[in-house]
Short mmCIF file of C-alpha atoms in Angstrom, two decimals:
data_model
loop_
_atom_site.label_atom_id
_atom_site.label_comp_id
_atom_site.label_asym_id
_atom_site.label_seq_id
_atom_site.Cartn_x
_atom_site.Cartn_y
_atom_site.Cartn_z
CA MET A 1 -9.39 18.71 -7.15
CA LYS A 2 -11.52 21.75 -6.46
CA ARG A 3 -10.00 25.07 -5.39
CA ILE A 4 -12.10 26.68 -2.57
CA ALA A 5 -11.61 29.74 -0.39
CA THR A 6 -11.01 29.19 3.29
CA GLY A 7 -11.47 32.65 4.78
CA THR A 8 -7.69 32.97 5.25
CA TRP A 9 -4.64 33.75 3.10
CA CYS A 10 -4.18 30.05 2.32
CA PRO A 11 -6.77 28.61 -0.11
CA ALA A 12 -7.34 24.87 -0.41
CA TRP A 13 -7.24 22.43 -3.34
CA VAL A 14 -9.65 19.79 -2.12
CA PRO A 15 -10.44 16.34 -3.63
CA GLU A 16 -14.07 15.98 -4.68
CA SER A 17 -14.15 12.41 -3.44
CA THR A 18 -15.59 12.45 0.13
CA LYS A 19 -13.84 9.17 1.03
CA LEU A 20 -10.43 10.47 -0.14
CA LEU A 21 -10.99 13.78 1.55
CA ALA A 22 -11.91 12.05 4.84
CA SER A 23 -8.64 10.13 4.74
CA ILE A 24 -6.62 13.29 4.15
CA LEU A 25 -8.49 15.13 6.95
CA LEU A 26 -7.68 12.29 9.35
CA VAL A 27 -3.99 11.92 8.44
CA CYS A 28 -3.36 15.71 8.50
CA SER A 29 -5.02 16.02 11.92
CA MET A 30 -3.05 13.09 13.47
CA ALA A 31 0.19 15.02 13.81
CA GLN A 32 -0.44 15.93 17.46
CA SER A 33 -1.63 12.56 18.71
CA ALA A 34 1.06 10.66 16.85
CA THR A 35 3.73 13.10 18.10
CA VAL A 36 2.53 12.79 21.73
CA GLY A 37 2.37 9.01 21.36
CA TYR A 38 5.85 8.93 19.88
CA ASP A 39 7.05 11.19 22.71
CA GLY A 40 5.70 8.91 25.46
CA SER A 41 7.10 5.77 23.96
CA CYS A 42 10.34 7.49 23.02
CA LEU A 43 10.91 8.70 26.60
CA ASN A 44 9.95 5.24 27.80
CA GLY A 45 12.76 3.92 25.65
CA LEU A 46 15.20 6.68 26.49
CA ASN A 47 14.65 6.17 30.23
CA ILE A 48 15.75 2.62 29.68
CA LEU A 49 18.78 3.42 27.59
CA PRO A 50 22.01 3.80 29.63
CA SER A 51 23.48 6.13 27.01
CA TYR A 52 20.65 8.69 27.67
CA SER A 53 20.71 8.59 31.48
CA ASN A 54 24.52 8.59 31.60
CA TYR A 55 24.83 11.56 29.23
CA PHE A 56 22.64 13.75 31.38
CA ASN A 57 23.72 12.14 34.76
CA LEU A 58 20.04 11.62 35.60
CA ASN A 59 18.60 10.77 39.03
CA ALA A 60 14.94 10.27 39.92
CA ALA A 61 14.30 14.01 40.13
CA THR A 62 15.94 14.97 36.86
CA THR A 63 14.42 11.98 35.08
CA GLY A 64 10.99 13.23 36.14
CA LEU A 65 11.85 16.81 35.11
CA ASN A 66 13.07 15.74 31.64
CA THR A 67 9.99 13.67 31.05
CA ALA A 68 7.41 16.00 32.57
CA SER A 69 8.60 19.24 31.10
CA ILE A 70 6.53 18.62 27.90
CA PHE A 71 3.46 19.13 30.05
CA ILE A 72 4.71 22.54 31.13
CA GLY A 73 4.48 23.63 27.54
CA GLY A 74 1.18 21.87 27.27
CA ILE A 75 -0.25 23.86 30.18
CA ILE A 76 0.87 27.17 28.62
CA SER A 77 -0.70 26.13 25.30
CA ASN A 78 -3.99 25.30 26.94
CA LEU A 79 -4.25 28.85 28.36
CA VAL A 80 -4.23 30.40 24.87
CA GLY A 81 -4.90 27.53 22.42
CA GLY A 82 -8.69 27.88 22.28
CA MET A 83 -8.56 31.67 21.60
CA ILE A 84 -5.81 31.16 18.89
CA THR A 85 -7.93 28.37 17.25
CA ASP A 86 -11.01 30.67 17.20
CA ARG A 87 -9.01 33.61 15.89
CA LEU A 88 -6.83 32.02 13.22
CA GLY A 89 -9.04 29.18 12.19
CA ARG A 90 -8.56 25.47 12.82
CA ARG A 91 -6.50 24.82 9.68
CA LEU A 92 -3.89 27.55 9.97
CA THR A 93 -3.49 26.88 13.71
CA MET A 94 -2.54 23.27 12.87
CA LEU A 95 -0.09 24.66 10.27
CA TYR A 96 1.57 27.26 12.45
CA PHE A 97 1.99 25.18 15.51
CA SER A 98 3.28 22.12 13.64
CA LEU A 99 6.22 24.45 12.84
CA VAL A 100 6.56 25.34 16.55
CA ALA A 101 6.60 21.67 17.41
CA LEU A 102 9.38 21.09 14.84
CA ILE A 103 11.48 23.87 16.53
CA GLY A 104 11.10 22.06 19.85
CA ILE A 105 12.07 18.72 18.29
CA LEU A 106 15.26 20.15 16.76
CA LEU A 107 16.22 21.77 20.04
CA GLN A 108 15.67 18.49 21.87
CA THR A 109 17.85 16.61 19.36
CA ALA A 110 20.68 19.11 19.86
CA ALA A 111 20.36 19.25 23.72
CA GLN A 112 23.68 19.57 25.55
CA ASP A 113 22.38 19.41 29.14
CA VAL A 114 19.30 19.00 31.18
CA ALA A 115 18.35 22.65 30.96
CA MET A 116 18.42 22.71 27.18
CA PHE A 117 16.57 19.38 26.99
CA THR A 118 13.87 20.71 29.34
CA VAL A 119 13.44 23.95 27.39
CA ALA A 120 13.17 22.06 24.10
CA ARG A 121 10.40 19.88 25.55
CA ILE A 122 8.54 22.89 26.86
CA VAL A 123 8.57 24.38 23.33
CA LEU A 124 7.51 20.98 21.96
CA GLY A 125 4.71 20.79 24.50
CA PHE A 126 3.50 24.20 23.56
CA GLY A 127 3.45 23.49 19.84
CA THR A 128 1.80 20.10 20.09
CA GLY A 129 -0.70 21.44 22.72
CA VAL A 130 -2.13 24.22 20.53
CA GLU A 131 -2.02 21.98 17.46
CA GLY A 132 -3.90 19.29 19.33
CA ILE A 133 -6.67 21.65 20.44
CA ALA A 134 -7.13 22.77 16.79
CA ALA A 135 -6.99 19.21 15.43
CA GLY A 136 -9.51 17.76 17.85
CA VAL A 137 -12.02 20.61 17.23
CA TYR A 138 -11.30 20.67 13.53
CA LEU A 139 -11.95 16.99 12.99
CA ASN A 140 -15.17 17.00 14.99
CA GLU A 141 -16.47 20.02 13.02
CA THR A 142 -15.35 18.89 9.59
CA PHE A 143 -15.39 15.09 9.29
CA PRO A 144 -18.33 13.54 7.41
CA SER A 145 -21.23 13.28 9.84
CA ARG A 146 -21.94 9.54 9.23
CA TRP A 147 -18.31 8.55 9.99
CA ARG A 148 -17.56 11.11 12.73
CA THR A 149 -17.35 8.65 15.61
CA TRP A 150 -14.97 6.42 13.71
CA GLY A 151 -12.91 9.33 12.28
CA VAL A 152 -12.52 11.41 15.45
CA GLY A 153 -12.13 8.23 17.61
CA THR A 154 -9.34 7.03 15.24
CA LEU A 155 -7.58 10.44 15.59
CA ASN A 156 -6.17 9.59 19.09
CA ASN A 157 -5.48 6.01 17.95
CA PHE A 158 -2.58 7.52 16.06
CA TYR A 159 -1.07 7.89 19.49
CA TYR A 160 -0.05 4.25 19.24
CA ILE A 161 1.10 4.50 15.71
CA GLY A 162 3.57 7.13 16.95
CA ALA A 163 4.31 5.09 20.03
CA LEU A 164 4.99 1.91 18.05
CA ILE A 165 7.38 3.68 15.72
CA ALA A 166 9.22 5.15 18.65
CA ALA A 167 9.44 1.83 20.42
CA GLY A 168 11.00 0.25 17.34
CA VAL A 169 13.45 3.11 16.87
CA THR A 170 14.66 3.12 20.44
CA LEU A 171 14.97 -0.65 20.36
CA GLY A 172 17.15 -0.32 17.28
CA THR A 173 19.34 2.47 18.50
CA SER A 174 19.84 0.64 21.88
CA SER A 175 22.65 -1.22 20.05
CA TRP A 176 24.64 2.08 19.96
CA PRO A 177 25.59 2.24 23.65
CA ASN A 178 28.55 4.62 23.21
CA SER A 179 26.88 7.14 20.89
CA THR A 180 24.60 9.99 21.81
CA TRP A 181 22.70 9.31 18.55
CA ALA A 182 21.14 6.37 20.47
CA TRP A 183 18.83 9.02 21.93
CA ARG A 184 19.32 11.96 19.51
CA LEU A 185 18.04 10.04 16.45
CA PRO A 186 14.76 8.99 18.13
CA SER A 187 14.25 12.61 19.16
CA LEU A 188 14.83 13.86 15.61
CA LEU A 189 12.40 11.40 13.95
CA GLN A 190 9.65 12.72 16.13
CA GLY A 191 9.30 15.56 13.60
CA VAL A 192 8.01 13.36 10.81
CA PHE A 193 4.40 13.73 11.83
CA SER A 194 4.51 17.52 11.95
CA ILE A 195 6.03 17.55 8.43
CA ILE A 196 3.22 15.39 7.11
CA CYS A 197 0.67 17.77 8.61
CA ILE A 198 2.30 20.84 7.04
CA MET A 199 2.42 19.11 3.67
CA LEU A 200 -1.32 18.18 3.71
CA VAL A 201 -2.77 21.49 4.99
CA PRO A 202 -3.14 22.91 1.46
CA PHE A 203 -5.44 20.01 0.58
CA ILE A 204 -8.01 20.30 3.34
CA PRO A 205 -10.84 22.84 3.72
CA GLU A 206 -11.53 25.04 6.74
CA SER A 207 -14.15 24.01 9.36
CA PRO A 208 -17.61 24.79 7.98
CA ARG A 209 -18.70 25.86 11.47
CA TRP A 210 -15.84 28.33 11.68
CA LEU A 211 -16.75 29.69 8.25
CA VAL A 212 -20.44 30.09 9.14
CA ASN A 213 -19.56 31.94 12.31
CA ARG A 214 -17.54 34.34 10.10
CA GLY A 215 -20.42 34.84 7.66
CA LEU A 216 -18.60 32.94 4.88
CA LEU A 217 -21.62 30.88 3.82
CA ASP A 218 -20.57 30.07 0.25
CA GLU A 219 -17.26 28.62 1.58
CA ALA A 220 -19.09 26.68 4.34
CA GLN A 221 -21.58 25.22 1.85
CA ASP A 222 -18.72 24.14 -0.43
CA THR A 223 -17.00 22.37 2.49
CA VAL A 224 -20.17 20.64 3.73
CA ALA A 225 -20.81 19.31 0.20
CA LEU A 226 -17.22 18.08 -0.27
CA THR A 227 -17.12 16.39 3.13
CA ASN A 228 -20.51 14.69 2.86
CA SER A 229 -21.57 14.21 -0.74
CA ASN A 230 -18.66 14.42 -3.26
CA GLY A 231 -19.29 18.10 -3.74
CA ASP A 232 -23.02 17.83 -4.54
CA LYS A 233 -24.68 20.78 -2.84
CA ARG A 234 -28.21 19.55 -3.42
CA ALA A 235 -27.65 16.14 -1.83
CA PRO A 236 -30.11 15.67 1.08
CA VAL A 237 -27.42 14.99 3.66
CA THR A 238 -25.51 18.06 2.65
CA VAL A 239 -28.66 20.21 2.85
CA ALA A 240 -29.50 18.76 6.26
CA VAL A 241 -26.00 19.24 7.69
CA TYR A 242 -25.64 22.80 6.34
CA ASN A 243 -29.02 23.86 7.64
CA GLU A 244 -28.24 22.51 11.15
CA ILE A 245 -24.99 24.35 11.28
CA VAL A 246 -26.29 27.69 9.99
CA GLU A 247 -29.43 27.75 12.16
CA THR A 248 -27.64 26.56 15.36
CA ILE A 249 -24.85 29.15 15.07
CA ALA A 250 -27.48 31.78 14.24
CA TRP A 251 -29.28 30.92 17.54
CA GLU A 252 -26.04 31.06 19.54
CA LYS A 253 -25.28 34.51 18.20
CA ASP A 254 -28.91 35.67 18.67
CA VAL A 255 -28.85 34.74 22.43
CA GLY A 256 -25.46 36.46 22.97
CA LYS A 257 -23.09 33.44 23.33
CA LYS A 258 -19.46 34.58 22.85
CA LEU A 259 -16.12 32.98 21.95
CA SER A 260 -14.62 33.87 25.35
CA PRO A 261 -12.99 31.55 27.92
CA LEU A 262 -14.90 33.46 30.64
CA ASP A 263 -18.20 32.40 29.09
CA LEU A 264 -17.38 28.76 29.85
CA PHE A 265 -18.35 29.40 33.41
CA LYS A 266 -21.43 31.57 32.75
CA GLY A 267 -24.82 29.90 33.12
CA LYS A 268 -25.83 26.49 34.54
CA THR A 269 -25.91 24.86 31.12
CA ASN A 270 -22.48 26.00 30.18
CA ARG A 271 -21.04 24.85 33.54
CA ARG A 272 -22.67 21.43 33.11
CA ARG A 273 -21.24 21.02 29.63
CA LEU A 274 -17.81 22.12 30.80
CA MET A 275 -17.84 19.72 33.81
CA ILE A 276 -18.72 16.77 31.60
CA GLY A 277 -16.56 17.76 28.64
CA ALA A 278 -13.53 18.44 30.74
CA SER A 279 -13.70 15.36 32.97
CA PRO A 280 -11.93 13.02 30.39
CA GLY A 281 -8.85 15.14 30.84
CA VAL A 282 -8.63 14.36 34.55
CA ILE A 283 -9.69 10.78 34.20
CA THR A 284 -7.40 9.72 31.35
CA SER A 285 -4.31 11.23 33.03
CA SER A 286 -5.07 9.97 36.51
CA THR A 287 -6.46 6.52 35.96
CA GLY A 288 -3.02 4.83 36.15
CA ASN A 289 -1.74 4.76 32.56
CA ILE A 290 0.95 7.35 33.27
CA ILE A 291 3.15 4.63 34.80
CA ALA A 292 3.15 2.44 31.67
CA SER A 293 3.12 5.39 29.33
CA TYR A 294 6.32 7.00 30.59
CA TYR A 295 7.96 4.60 33.13
CA LEU A 296 7.38 1.15 31.73
CA GLY A 297 10.92 0.20 32.65
CA ASP A 298 10.22 0.98 36.34
CA GLU A 299 6.90 -0.84 36.19
CA LEU A 300 8.35 -3.91 34.61
CA ALA A 301 11.28 -3.89 37.09
CA THR A 302 8.67 -3.83 39.91
CA ALA A 303 7.11 -6.86 38.20
CA GLY A 304 10.41 -8.68 37.93
CA VAL A 305 11.59 -7.91 34.39
CA THR A 306 14.97 -6.17 34.82
CA SER A 307 16.75 -6.65 31.47
CA SER A 308 16.82 -3.35 29.48
CA THR A 309 16.55 -5.37 26.19
CA ALA A 310 13.53 -7.25 27.42
CA GLN A 311 11.94 -4.02 28.60
CA LEU A 312 12.48 -2.41 25.20
CA GLN A 313 10.98 -5.41 23.45
CA ALA A 314 8.01 -5.27 25.79
CA ASN A 315 7.57 -1.66 24.89
CA VAL A 316 7.22 -2.65 21.20
CA VAL A 317 4.79 -5.49 21.84
CA LEU A 318 2.74 -3.27 24.26
CA ASN A 319 2.16 -0.62 21.62
CA VAL A 320 1.04 -3.18 19.02
CA TRP A 321 -1.41 -4.59 21.59
CA CYS A 322 -2.72 -1.14 22.52
CA LEU A 323 -3.20 -0.12 18.90
CA ILE A 324 -5.35 -3.23 18.34
CA CYS A 325 -7.39 -2.51 21.48
CA ALA A 326 -7.87 1.13 20.47
CA VAL A 327 -9.24 0.20 17.02
CA ALA A 328 -11.61 -2.31 18.63
CA GLY A 329 -12.62 0.30 21.17
CA THR A 330 -13.49 2.79 18.45
CA GLN A 331 -16.02 0.28 17.16
CA ALA A 332 -17.30 -0.15 20.71
CA LEU A 333 -17.99 3.58 20.87
CA VAL A 334 -19.96 3.32 17.58
CA SER A 335 -21.96 0.31 18.70
CA TRP A 336 -22.34 0.70 22.49
CA GLY A 337 -21.98 4.41 22.87
CA ARG A 338 -19.74 6.61 25.03
CA LYS A 339 -21.05 6.17 28.53
CA PRO A 340 -21.37 2.34 28.74
CA SER A 341 -17.93 1.84 27.13
CA ALA A 342 -16.30 4.30 29.55
CA MET A 343 -17.86 2.75 32.67
CA LEU A 344 -16.89 -0.77 31.65
CA CYS A 345 -13.34 0.38 30.89
CA GLN A 346 -12.96 2.25 34.24
CA PHE A 347 -14.14 -0.66 36.27
CA SER A 348 -11.76 -3.04 34.43
CA LEU A 349 -8.85 -0.67 35.08
CA ILE A 350 -9.62 -0.58 38.82
CA VAL A 351 -9.63 -4.37 39.03
CA MET A 352 -6.37 -4.65 37.08
CA LEU A 353 -4.56 -2.12 39.27
CA TYR A 354 -5.48 -4.03 42.43
CA ILE A 355 -4.19 -7.28 40.86
CA ILE A 356 -0.97 -5.61 39.63
CA GLY A 357 -0.41 -4.14 43.11
CA GLY A 358 -1.01 -7.49 44.77
CA LEU A 359 1.34 -9.41 42.43
CA SER A 360 4.02 -6.66 42.73
CA LYS A 361 3.79 -6.98 46.54
CA MET A 362 4.35 -10.76 46.29
CA TYR A 363 7.41 -10.18 44.07
CA ALA A 364 8.75 -7.51 46.48
CA ASP A 365 8.27 -9.82 49.45
CA ASN A 366 10.15 -12.64 47.68
CA THR A 367 13.00 -10.33 46.80
CA ALA A 368 13.24 -9.10 50.39
CA ALA A 369 13.39 -12.65 51.65
CA ASN A 370 16.02 -13.59 48.96
CA ILE A 371 13.46 -15.96 47.38
CA THR A 372 13.54 -16.30 43.64
CA SER A 373 10.15 -15.48 42.25
CA SER A 374 8.57 -18.05 39.93
CA ASN A 375 8.16 -17.32 36.29
CA ALA A 376 4.46 -17.63 36.69
CA LEU A 377 4.47 -14.67 39.08
CA VAL A 378 6.61 -12.56 36.85
CA TYR A 379 4.76 -13.31 33.68
CA GLY A 380 1.41 -12.98 35.40
CA ASN A 381 2.31 -9.51 36.52
CA VAL A 382 3.48 -8.46 32.99
CA ALA A 383 0.24 -9.93 31.52
CA CYS A 384 -1.80 -7.76 33.91
CA VAL A 385 0.17 -4.69 32.91
CA PHE A 386 -0.66 -5.47 29.29
CA LEU A 387 -4.32 -6.11 30.12
CA PHE A 388 -4.46 -2.73 31.99
CA GLN A 389 -3.13 -0.88 29.00
CA GLY A 390 -5.44 -2.76 26.67
CA PHE A 391 -8.50 -1.91 28.72
CA TYR A 392 -7.37 1.76 28.83
CA SER A 393 -6.93 1.81 25.06
CA LEU A 394 -10.37 0.25 24.46
CA CYS A 395 -12.13 3.43 25.51
CA TYR A 396 -9.97 6.28 26.73
CA THR A 397 -7.68 6.41 23.68
CA PRO A 398 -10.50 6.96 21.09
CA ILE A 399 -12.84 8.92 23.34
CA LEU A 400 -10.38 11.64 24.43
CA ASN A 401 -10.70 13.74 21.22
CA LEU A 402 -14.29 12.66 20.45
CA TYR A 403 -16.35 13.23 23.61
CA PRO A 404 -15.31 16.63 24.92
CA PRO A 405 -15.71 18.64 21.69
CA GLU A 406 -19.12 17.03 20.93
CA ILE A 407 -20.41 17.88 24.50
CA MET A 408 -19.66 21.58 23.94
CA ASN A 409 -21.49 23.86 21.52
CA TYR A 410 -19.71 26.00 18.94
CA SER A 411 -19.21 29.08 21.12
CA MET A 412 -17.40 27.13 23.84
CA ARG A 413 -15.89 24.22 21.87
CA ALA A 414 -12.33 25.49 21.26
CA ASN A 415 -11.88 27.07 24.68
CA GLY A 416 -13.65 24.17 26.42
CA PHE A 417 -11.46 21.59 24.72
CA ALA A 418 -8.44 23.70 25.71
CA PHE A 419 -9.67 23.68 29.28
CA MET A 420 -10.02 19.86 29.22
CA ASN A 421 -6.46 19.63 27.92
CA LEU A 422 -5.30 22.07 30.66
CA LEU A 423 -6.68 19.78 33.34
CA LEU A 424 -5.06 16.78 31.57
CA ASN A 425 -1.67 18.48 31.42
CA CYS A 426 -1.84 19.71 35.04
CA CYS A 427 -2.65 16.24 36.30
CA ALA A 428 -0.09 14.60 34.04
CA LEU A 429 2.61 17.06 35.00
CA VAL A 430 2.22 16.16 38.69
CA LEU A 431 1.84 12.46 38.09
CA VAL A 432 4.65 12.11 35.62
CA TYR A 433 6.98 13.81 38.07
CA VAL A 434 5.66 12.01 41.15
CA MET A 435 5.25 8.49 39.85
CA PRO A 436 8.95 7.49 39.66
CA ILE A 437 9.50 8.85 43.14
CA GLY A 438 6.47 7.00 44.45
CA ILE A 439 7.41 3.78 42.83
CA ALA A 440 10.99 4.11 44.09
CA ASN A 441 9.79 4.67 47.67
CA ILE A 442 6.50 2.75 48.23
CA GLY A 443 6.57 0.36 45.19
CA TRP A 444 3.34 -1.77 44.90
CA LYS A 445 1.38 0.65 47.17
CA MET A 446 1.23 3.16 44.33
CA TYR A 447 -1.01 0.90 42.37
CA MET A 448 -3.41 0.49 45.33
CA ILE A 449 -3.61 4.20 45.96
CA ASN A 450 -4.26 4.84 42.21
CA ALA A 451 -7.00 2.20 42.10
CA SER A 452 -8.71 3.66 45.10
CA TRP A 453 -9.10 7.21 43.66
CA ASP A 454 -10.29 5.67 40.38
CA TRP A 455 -13.50 4.66 42.10
CA LEU A 456 -14.38 8.38 42.39
CA PHE A 457 -14.27 8.81 38.60
CA LEU A 458 -16.42 5.77 38.02
CA ILE A 459 -19.17 6.55 40.56
CA PHE A 460 -19.34 10.38 40.73
CA ILE A 461 -18.43 11.41 37.24
CA GLN A 462 -19.31 8.71 34.69
CA ALA A 463 -22.24 7.05 36.35
CA VAL A 464 -23.97 10.23 37.54
CA PHE A 465 -23.04 13.10 35.22
CA TRP A 466 -21.97 11.72 31.81
CA VAL A 467 -24.63 11.76 28.97
CA GLU A 468 -24.90 9.57 25.89
CA THR A 469 -24.28 11.23 22.51
CA LYS A 470 -24.24 8.18 20.21
CA GLY A 471 -25.65 8.80 16.73
CA MET A 472 -26.06 12.57 17.10
CA THR A 473 -24.53 15.51 15.15
CA LEU A 474 -22.84 18.22 17.16
CA GLU A 475 -25.94 20.45 16.72
CA GLU A 476 -28.40 17.73 17.75
CA ILE A 477 -26.57 17.25 21.09
CA ASP A 478 -27.90 20.62 22.09
CA GLY A 479 -31.17 18.85 22.70
CA ILE A 480 -29.64 17.07 25.72
CA PHE A 481 -28.55 20.25 27.43
CA GLU A 482 -30.97 22.89 26.08
CA GLY A 483 -34.02 20.76 25.85
CA GLU A 484 -34.27 21.21 22.09
CA LYS A 485 -32.06 21.50 19.09
CA HIS A 486 -31.92 24.85 17.46
CA SER A 487 -32.68 23.92 13.83
CA SER A 488 -36.07 23.14 12.37
CA GLY A 489 -35.01 20.50 9.90
CA PRO A 490 -34.95 16.70 10.43
CA ASP A 491 -32.02 14.97 12.08
CA VAL A 492 -29.11 14.23 9.73
CA GLU A 493 -29.04 10.52 10.40
CA ALA A 494 -32.74 10.27 9.64
CA VAL A 495 -32.20 11.97 6.28
CA ARG A 496 -29.22 9.80 5.50
CA THR A 497 -31.09 6.58 6.19
CA GLY A 498 -34.25 7.72 4.29
CA ARG A 499 -36.43 8.03 7.39
CA ALA A 500 -36.88 11.77 6.75
CA GLU A 501 -36.62 14.12 3.81
CA VAL A 502 -35.57 17.68 3.25
CA ASP A 503 -37.71 19.91 1.04
CA LYS A 504 -35.58 20.83 -1.89
CA ASP A 505 -38.36 21.99 -4.19
CA GLU A 506 -37.92 25.58 -2.94
CA GLU A 507 -34.20 25.38 -2.58
CA LYS A 508 -32.39 28.52 -3.62
CA ALA A 509 -28.95 28.32 -5.21
CA GLU A 510 -27.94 31.84 -4.63
CA HIS A 511 -26.92 33.30 -1.25
CA GLU A 512 -27.50 36.77 -0.15
CA GLU A 513 -24.48 39.01 -0.20
CA HIS A 514 -22.45 38.43 2.92
CA ALA A 515 -21.05 41.00 5.32
CA ARG A 516 -17.32 41.06 5.51
CA PRO A 517 -15.58 38.80 8.10
CA GLY A 518 -15.55 40.11 11.58
CA GLU A 519 -19.13 41.31 11.55
CA TYR A 520 -22.41 39.54 11.82
CA TYR A 521 -23.74 38.69 8.48
CA ALA A 522 -27.03 40.40 7.57
CA GLY A 523 -28.97 37.18 6.74
CA ILE A 524 -28.47 33.50 6.36
CA GLN A 525 -29.50 31.43 3.41
CA ARG A 526 -31.18 28.18 4.53
CA LEU A 527 -31.21 25.57 1.82
CA GLY A 528 -34.56 23.91 1.23
CA GLU A 529 -36.65 26.79 2.68
CA THR A 530 -37.60 30.28 1.71
CA THR A 531 -37.36 31.68 5.22
CA ARG A 532 -34.09 32.64 6.88
CA PRO A 533 -33.09 33.73 10.38
CA THR A 534 -31.64 37.20 10.54
CA LEU A 535 -28.90 38.34 12.86
CA SER A 536 -27.72 41.72 13.90
CA GLY A 537 -24.98 43.11 16.08
CA GLU A 538 -21.23 42.78 16.08
CA GLU A 539 -19.24 39.60 16.37
CA ASP A 540 -17.33 39.00 19.54
CA GLU A 541 -14.21 37.10 18.75
#
């Protein structure tokens, strides 16, 4: 273990093994995605449990309010989460807001009525919302460059780890029909992931990009070495990664880019980045998965599966299936790239929604005519629901935390990712509230309507505007939008594979004295060269 400074009150004791550190980075960052996954599956289970609905005397409107209130907290968090992440640092933000999430979980567990349950979920949504912004940005900026697609893609795959645990817990507590602990215990266990995050924060470093922006170059160099080459500062990959970070952030400061939400909308390039980077928030919340994520019981009832025990069992199996698909989809992002994977996924979802809608109509028509539907019709519909969720998981689960932060440069990354989450939560808030009402009133037609607006995402967003970022570091992606990357060294992947070299003969081990945090540093040491860019001015936080 190596003790390193982090630019905050909380130092870090970091393993010098890059592989071990990568594992700790991933597990620590997973708290938000696992908590949200647990929440969705937990509410799926609770909405099926009679002990939950009877305790709160729920109807369609209050069911929607109880479920959707977490997104109210999420919306609030998205308005301030980016600024908090830039101000406090990625690491401390995860720590503080894991604690906020725990408070919301405890309040939800102790809820006495709908009002208290709703307030608790707003607090929970706020905590997980800010924590999620910090975690997504942190992992993109800190994970070893050669494994970044796998690492950051896997981050959101923990959604299904949490969902699977919740599905098993609610299935188990369903045998307590006369006890409020049938829904209180699943609520309480949701806090496990936040506790894991809090325990691991002392063993992870701060984002090297945040450190460089603060002028803390020694700390940033230590972090890059630990996350890429077992602590070896002279390793070629470490030198290449560090040089890219330092020179690119130097360029951003030199041209006046600021860490401000308003700057997201200034300039054609920033607006293009924001439009592309924020689009997954709208797509992933609106493509149709909301129904199965929060109202699986209603969806299965529409398909002909009405037993609460069968629905809970289906919830468990569905989450196992989705986890398998998400892991396979992460490899697809590595092999095929972001854009092809997303377009294939979106087209498959549209097809499945039309099929589900058609089969649900056949079941509804049979029910209206007092005709018993065949098992083939029921099972076929359920199979299509599973296929839909599987296709969704193949791309949209791993891409959600990966694509938006890498599209945006450092100055807009935290606020831009927060804006993406704001759009996601706004859409989800509306759809989570509306979907049970829609299914109750127009049934199978909801699937047809959903499939029809999904075409807009496929044609006008993904096919036309999305760009491919496969195999690039965060700094190299600048070349797509700016016309060139803003560091003079070779690409990191070329160095790692031996197709290019960095000049270490003139490498200097000593850094110039840094200015104190909160100001521009007077100069930047670039490893492998004797020349260094110089910055002046005052930092805008």
